[in-house]
Short mmCIF file of C-alpha atoms and ligand atoms in Angstrom, two decimals:
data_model
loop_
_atom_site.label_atom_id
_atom_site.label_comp_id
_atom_site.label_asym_id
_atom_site.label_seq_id
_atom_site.Cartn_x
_atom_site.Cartn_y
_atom_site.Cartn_z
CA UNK A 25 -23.75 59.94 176.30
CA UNK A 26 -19.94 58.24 176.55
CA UNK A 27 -18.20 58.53 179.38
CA UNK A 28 -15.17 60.69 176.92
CA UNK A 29 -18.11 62.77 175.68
CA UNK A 30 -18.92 63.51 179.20
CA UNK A 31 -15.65 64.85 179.97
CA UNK A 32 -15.08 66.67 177.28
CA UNK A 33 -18.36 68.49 177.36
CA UNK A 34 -17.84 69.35 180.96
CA UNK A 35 -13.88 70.62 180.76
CA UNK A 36 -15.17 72.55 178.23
CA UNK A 37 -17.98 74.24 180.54
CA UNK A 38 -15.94 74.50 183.44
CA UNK A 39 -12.82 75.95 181.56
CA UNK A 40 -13.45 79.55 182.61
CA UNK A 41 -14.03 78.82 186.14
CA UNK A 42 -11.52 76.44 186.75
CA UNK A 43 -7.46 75.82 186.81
CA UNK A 44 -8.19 72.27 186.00
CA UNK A 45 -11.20 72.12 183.71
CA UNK A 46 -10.72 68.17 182.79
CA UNK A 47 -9.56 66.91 186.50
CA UNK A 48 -12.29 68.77 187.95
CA UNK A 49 -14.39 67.20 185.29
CA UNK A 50 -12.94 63.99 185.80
CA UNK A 51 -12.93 63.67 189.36
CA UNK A 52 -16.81 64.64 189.56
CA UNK A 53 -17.90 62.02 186.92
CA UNK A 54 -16.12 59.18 188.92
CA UNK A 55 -17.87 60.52 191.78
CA UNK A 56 -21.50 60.49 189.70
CA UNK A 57 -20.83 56.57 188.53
CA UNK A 58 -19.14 55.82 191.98
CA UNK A 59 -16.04 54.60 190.49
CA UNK A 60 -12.23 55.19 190.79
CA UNK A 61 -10.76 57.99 188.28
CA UNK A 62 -8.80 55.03 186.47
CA UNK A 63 -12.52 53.43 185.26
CA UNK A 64 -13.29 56.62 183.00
CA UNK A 65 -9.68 55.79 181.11
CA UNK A 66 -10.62 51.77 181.09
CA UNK A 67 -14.22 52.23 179.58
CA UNK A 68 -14.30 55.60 178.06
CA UNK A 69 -17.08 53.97 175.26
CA UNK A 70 -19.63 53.54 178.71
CA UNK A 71 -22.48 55.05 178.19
CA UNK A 72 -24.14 57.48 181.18
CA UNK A 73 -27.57 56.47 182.27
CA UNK A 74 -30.26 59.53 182.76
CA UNK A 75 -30.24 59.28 186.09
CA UNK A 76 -26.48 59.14 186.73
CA UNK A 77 -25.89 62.22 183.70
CA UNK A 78 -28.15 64.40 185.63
CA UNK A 79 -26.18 63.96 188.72
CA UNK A 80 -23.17 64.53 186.84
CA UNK A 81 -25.11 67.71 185.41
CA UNK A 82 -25.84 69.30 188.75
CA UNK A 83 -21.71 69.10 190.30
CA UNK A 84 -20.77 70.48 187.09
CA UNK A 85 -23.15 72.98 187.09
CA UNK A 86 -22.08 73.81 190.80
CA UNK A 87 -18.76 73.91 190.33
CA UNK A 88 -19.12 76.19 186.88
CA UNK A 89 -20.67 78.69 189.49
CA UNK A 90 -17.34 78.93 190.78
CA UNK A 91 -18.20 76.53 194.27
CA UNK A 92 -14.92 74.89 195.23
CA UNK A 93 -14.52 70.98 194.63
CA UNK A 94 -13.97 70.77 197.75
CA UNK A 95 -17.76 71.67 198.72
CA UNK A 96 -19.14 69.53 195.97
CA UNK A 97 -17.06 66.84 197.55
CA UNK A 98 -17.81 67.06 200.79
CA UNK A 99 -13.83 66.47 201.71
CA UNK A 100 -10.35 68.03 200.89
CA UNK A 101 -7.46 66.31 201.82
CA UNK A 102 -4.89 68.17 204.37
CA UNK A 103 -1.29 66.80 205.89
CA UNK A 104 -2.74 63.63 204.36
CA UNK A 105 -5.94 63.29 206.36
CA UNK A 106 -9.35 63.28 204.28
CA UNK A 107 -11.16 65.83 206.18
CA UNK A 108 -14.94 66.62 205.69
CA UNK A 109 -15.32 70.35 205.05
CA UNK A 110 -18.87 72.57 204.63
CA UNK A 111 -19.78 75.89 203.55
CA UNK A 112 -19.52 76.36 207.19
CA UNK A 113 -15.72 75.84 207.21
CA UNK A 114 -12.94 77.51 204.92
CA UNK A 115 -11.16 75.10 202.54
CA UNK A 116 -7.98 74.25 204.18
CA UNK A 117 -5.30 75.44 201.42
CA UNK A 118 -1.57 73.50 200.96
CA UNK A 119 -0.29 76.95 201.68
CA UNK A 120 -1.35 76.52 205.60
CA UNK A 121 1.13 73.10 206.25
CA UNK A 122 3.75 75.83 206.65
CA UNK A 123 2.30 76.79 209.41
CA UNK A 124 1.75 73.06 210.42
CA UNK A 125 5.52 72.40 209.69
CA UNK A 126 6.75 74.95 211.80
CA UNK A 127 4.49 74.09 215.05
CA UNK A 128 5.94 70.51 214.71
CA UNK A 129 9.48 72.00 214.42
CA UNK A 130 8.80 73.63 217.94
CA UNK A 131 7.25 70.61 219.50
CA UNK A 132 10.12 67.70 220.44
CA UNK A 133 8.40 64.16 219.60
CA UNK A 134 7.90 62.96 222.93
CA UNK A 135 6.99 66.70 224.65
CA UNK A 136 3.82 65.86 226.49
CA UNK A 137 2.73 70.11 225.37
CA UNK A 138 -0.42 72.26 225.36
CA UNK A 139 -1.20 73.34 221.84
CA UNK A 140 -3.69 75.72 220.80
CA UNK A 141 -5.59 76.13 217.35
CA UNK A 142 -7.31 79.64 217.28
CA UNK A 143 -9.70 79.71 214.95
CA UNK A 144 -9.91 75.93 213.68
CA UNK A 145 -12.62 75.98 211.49
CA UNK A 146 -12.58 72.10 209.88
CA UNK A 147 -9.72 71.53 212.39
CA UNK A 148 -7.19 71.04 209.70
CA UNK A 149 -4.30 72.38 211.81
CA UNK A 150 -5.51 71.17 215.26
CA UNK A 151 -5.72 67.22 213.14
CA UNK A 152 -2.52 67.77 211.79
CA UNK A 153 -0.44 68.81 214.64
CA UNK A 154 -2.27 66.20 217.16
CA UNK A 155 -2.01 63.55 214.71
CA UNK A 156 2.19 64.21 214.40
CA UNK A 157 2.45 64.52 218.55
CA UNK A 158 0.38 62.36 220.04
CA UNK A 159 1.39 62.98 223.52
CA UNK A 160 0.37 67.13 222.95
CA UNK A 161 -2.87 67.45 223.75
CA UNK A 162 -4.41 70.04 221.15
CA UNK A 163 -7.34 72.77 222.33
CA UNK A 164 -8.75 74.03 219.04
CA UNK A 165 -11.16 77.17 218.94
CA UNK A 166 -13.94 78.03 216.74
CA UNK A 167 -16.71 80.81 217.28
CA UNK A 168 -18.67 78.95 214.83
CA UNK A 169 -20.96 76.28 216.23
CA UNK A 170 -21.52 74.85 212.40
CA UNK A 171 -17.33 74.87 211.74
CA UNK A 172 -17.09 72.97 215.43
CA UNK A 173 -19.89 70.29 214.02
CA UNK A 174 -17.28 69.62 210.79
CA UNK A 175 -14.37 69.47 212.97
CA UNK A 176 -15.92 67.00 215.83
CA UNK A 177 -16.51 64.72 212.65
CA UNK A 178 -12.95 64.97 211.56
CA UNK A 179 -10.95 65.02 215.21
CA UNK A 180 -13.18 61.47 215.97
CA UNK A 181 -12.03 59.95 212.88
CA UNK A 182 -8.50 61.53 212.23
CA UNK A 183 -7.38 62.83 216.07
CA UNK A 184 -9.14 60.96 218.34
CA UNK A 185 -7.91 61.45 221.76
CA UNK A 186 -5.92 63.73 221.68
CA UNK A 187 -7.78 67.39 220.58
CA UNK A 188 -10.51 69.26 222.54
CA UNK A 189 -12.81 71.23 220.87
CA UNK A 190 -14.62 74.63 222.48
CA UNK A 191 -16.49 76.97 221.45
CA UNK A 192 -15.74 81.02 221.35
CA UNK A 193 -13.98 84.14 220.11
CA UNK A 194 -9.97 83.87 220.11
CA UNK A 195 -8.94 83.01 223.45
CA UNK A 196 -12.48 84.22 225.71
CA UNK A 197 -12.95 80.27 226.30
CA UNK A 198 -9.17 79.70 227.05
CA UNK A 199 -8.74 82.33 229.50
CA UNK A 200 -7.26 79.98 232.43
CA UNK A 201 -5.33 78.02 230.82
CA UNK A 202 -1.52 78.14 229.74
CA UNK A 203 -0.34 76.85 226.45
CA UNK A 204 3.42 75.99 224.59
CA UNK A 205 2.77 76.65 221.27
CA UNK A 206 -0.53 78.85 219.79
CA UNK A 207 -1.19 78.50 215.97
CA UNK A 208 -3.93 80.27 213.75
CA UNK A 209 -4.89 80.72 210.38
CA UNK A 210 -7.54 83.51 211.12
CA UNK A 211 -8.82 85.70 208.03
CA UNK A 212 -6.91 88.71 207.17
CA UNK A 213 -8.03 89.24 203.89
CA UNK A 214 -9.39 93.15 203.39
CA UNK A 215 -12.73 93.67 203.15
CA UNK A 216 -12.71 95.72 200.28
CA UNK A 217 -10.44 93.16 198.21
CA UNK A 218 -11.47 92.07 194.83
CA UNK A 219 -10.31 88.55 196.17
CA UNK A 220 -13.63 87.91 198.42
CA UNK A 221 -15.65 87.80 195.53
CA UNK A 222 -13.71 84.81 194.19
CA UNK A 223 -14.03 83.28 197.77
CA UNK A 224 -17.64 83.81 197.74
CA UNK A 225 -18.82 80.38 198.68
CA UNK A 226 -16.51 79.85 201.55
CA UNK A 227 -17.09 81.80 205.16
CA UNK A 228 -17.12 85.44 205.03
CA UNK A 229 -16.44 85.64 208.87
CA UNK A 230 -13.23 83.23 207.72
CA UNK A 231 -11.50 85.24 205.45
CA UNK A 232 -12.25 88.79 205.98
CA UNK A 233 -10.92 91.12 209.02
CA UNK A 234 -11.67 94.83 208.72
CA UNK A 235 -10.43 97.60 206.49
CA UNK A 236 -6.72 96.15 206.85
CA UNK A 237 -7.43 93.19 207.10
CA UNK A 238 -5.48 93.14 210.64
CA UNK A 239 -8.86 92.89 212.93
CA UNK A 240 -7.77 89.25 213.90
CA UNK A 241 -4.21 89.31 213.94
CA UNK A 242 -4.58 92.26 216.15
CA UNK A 243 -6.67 90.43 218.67
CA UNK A 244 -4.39 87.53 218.38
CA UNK A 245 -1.46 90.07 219.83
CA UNK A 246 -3.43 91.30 222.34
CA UNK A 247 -4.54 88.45 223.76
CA UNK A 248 -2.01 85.69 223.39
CA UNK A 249 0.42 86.97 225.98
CA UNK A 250 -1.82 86.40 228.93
CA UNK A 251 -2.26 82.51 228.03
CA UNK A 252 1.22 81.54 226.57
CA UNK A 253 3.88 80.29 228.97
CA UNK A 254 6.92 81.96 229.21
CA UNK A 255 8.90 80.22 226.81
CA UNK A 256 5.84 79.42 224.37
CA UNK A 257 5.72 80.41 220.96
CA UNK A 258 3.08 81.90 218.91
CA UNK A 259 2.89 80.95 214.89
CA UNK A 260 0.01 83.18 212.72
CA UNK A 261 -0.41 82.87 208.73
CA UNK A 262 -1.26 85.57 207.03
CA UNK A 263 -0.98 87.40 203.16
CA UNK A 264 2.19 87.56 201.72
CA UNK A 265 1.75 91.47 201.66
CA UNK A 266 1.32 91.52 205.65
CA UNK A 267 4.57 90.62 207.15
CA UNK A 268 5.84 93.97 208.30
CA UNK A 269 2.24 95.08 209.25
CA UNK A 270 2.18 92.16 211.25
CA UNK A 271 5.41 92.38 213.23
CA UNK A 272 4.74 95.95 214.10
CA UNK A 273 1.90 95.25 215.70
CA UNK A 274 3.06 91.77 217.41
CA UNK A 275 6.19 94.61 218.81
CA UNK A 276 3.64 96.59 219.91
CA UNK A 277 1.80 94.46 222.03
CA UNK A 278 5.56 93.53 223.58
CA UNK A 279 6.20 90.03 221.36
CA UNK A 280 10.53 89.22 220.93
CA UNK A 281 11.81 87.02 218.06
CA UNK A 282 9.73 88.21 215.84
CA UNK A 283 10.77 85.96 212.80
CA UNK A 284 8.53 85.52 209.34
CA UNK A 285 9.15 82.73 207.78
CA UNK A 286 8.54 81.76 203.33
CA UNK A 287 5.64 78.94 202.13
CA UNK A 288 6.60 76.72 199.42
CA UNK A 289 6.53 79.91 196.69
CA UNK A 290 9.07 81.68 198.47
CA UNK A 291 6.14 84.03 199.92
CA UNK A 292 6.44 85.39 203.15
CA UNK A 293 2.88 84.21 204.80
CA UNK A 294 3.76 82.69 209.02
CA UNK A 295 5.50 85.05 211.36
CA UNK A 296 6.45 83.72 214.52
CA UNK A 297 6.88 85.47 217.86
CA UNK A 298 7.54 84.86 221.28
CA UNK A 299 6.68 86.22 224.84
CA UNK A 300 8.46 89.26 226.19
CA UNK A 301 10.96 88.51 228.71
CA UNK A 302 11.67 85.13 227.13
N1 LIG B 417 -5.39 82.07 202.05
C1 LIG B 417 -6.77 82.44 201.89
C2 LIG B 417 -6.98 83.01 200.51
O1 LIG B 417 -7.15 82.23 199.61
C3 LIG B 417 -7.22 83.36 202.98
C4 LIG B 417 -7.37 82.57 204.22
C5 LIG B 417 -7.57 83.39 205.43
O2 LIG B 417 -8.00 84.53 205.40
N2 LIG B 417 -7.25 82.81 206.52
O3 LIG B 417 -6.95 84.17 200.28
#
């Protein structure tokens, strides 16, 4: 079969699943012949060996199951790092370099700070944020053993240096130590929404928190105080249906400046808050 024929049969199959039928197409076929995107343009009259049409065959047929590209990839690209990402880690979305932006905001360039990443999964936010201050040294958090594999891979190649990996729940392997700025990107999706079975593939322990999806968030409140400094700040994403949930329970647990801030769709999805008695 061409190389157009290939393409066209597979944007076709994957036009249900997908937002971008042909790119997703596209992008996996380069990846089957191990070429650049632009060759399929340049020699669309190629024709597909067996070999190479049955690999093509078995990423489309993954990603017609609904798997995200970025699993049959093996990467996604975040704050402009290539990071490696597994079923083991969520998909780091565009949506979280809000909450990115805003940490860096916070952080002067030469502040030699304590940053923490609850919850790093890949170690998206943890790269990002380490890679933008390089005299912060970054603690990122993960209760997942397989996530902390993916993100070892990506701090040595993207952060080295300056990040520190450890394994546990929220803050339990944190507990003595004092931090500037915490960030997270924990789940808080419900976990009766519709929207988990569209996530399927990714981690269910990453996306969904309880009947309110609140579980995290609320362990976030409880147990940031005792391991920010005085005048630290703590940044959490979460759904754009969750900001006043959210800031009643950060006032509950005592947290001023309570301040929710829009992503790029004018979506209110990172609230910030600081320590009482700042
Ligand atoms: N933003 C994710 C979504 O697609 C949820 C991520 C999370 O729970 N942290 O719904």
């Amino acid at each position: 079969m061409r190389l157009d024929a290939a393409i066209a049969d597979a944007t076709e199959a994957l036009s249900r699943v997908s937002e971008s039928p042909r790119l997703d197409a596209e992008i996996l076929l380069s990846r089957s012949i191990d070429m650049p995107r632009s060759y399929l343009f340049a020699h669309p009259e190629d024709e597909l060996d067996d070999l190479t049409a049955a690999r093509f065959g078995a990423a489309v047929e993954r990603r017609k199951s609904g798997e995200p590209m970025a699993y049959i990839m093996g990467t996604k690209e975040f704050w402009s790092h290539e990071l490696l990402v597994s079923p083991a880690t969520l998909v780091p979305r565009p949506e979280t370099e809000l909450l990115v932006d805003l940490a860096l905001r916070e952080i002067p360039r030469k502040a030699e700070w304590q940053v923490l990443d609850l919850g790093t999964g890949s170690g998206a936010i943890a790269i990002a944020i380490a890679s933008e201050r390089k005299m912060c040294q970054v603690t990122a958090v993960d209760v997942s053993d397989a996530a902390l594999a993916v993100a070892r891979e990506n701090v040595r190649v993207h952060a080295p240096g300056n990040v520190v990996l450890e394994a546990g729940s929220w803050t339990e392997p944190v507990r003595d130590q004092r931090f500037d700025v915490i960030v997270s990107n924990p789940p808080y999706v419900r976990s009766d929404d519709e929207a988990l079975l569209a996530l399927r593939h990714e981690p269910r322990s990453a996306l969904a928190a309880g009947k309110d999806g609140l579980d995290a968030i609320r362990a976030l409140a409880a147990e940031c105080p005792s391991i920010l400094k005085e005048t630290g700040v703590l940044l959490i994403e979460h759904g754009a249906e969750q900001q006043a949930a959210v800031a009643g329970l950060l006032m509950q647990q005592g947290w001023t400046d309570i301040c929710c801030h829009n992503d790029l769709a004018g979506l209110p999805r990172v609230t910030a808050a600081r320590r009482n008695g700042k």
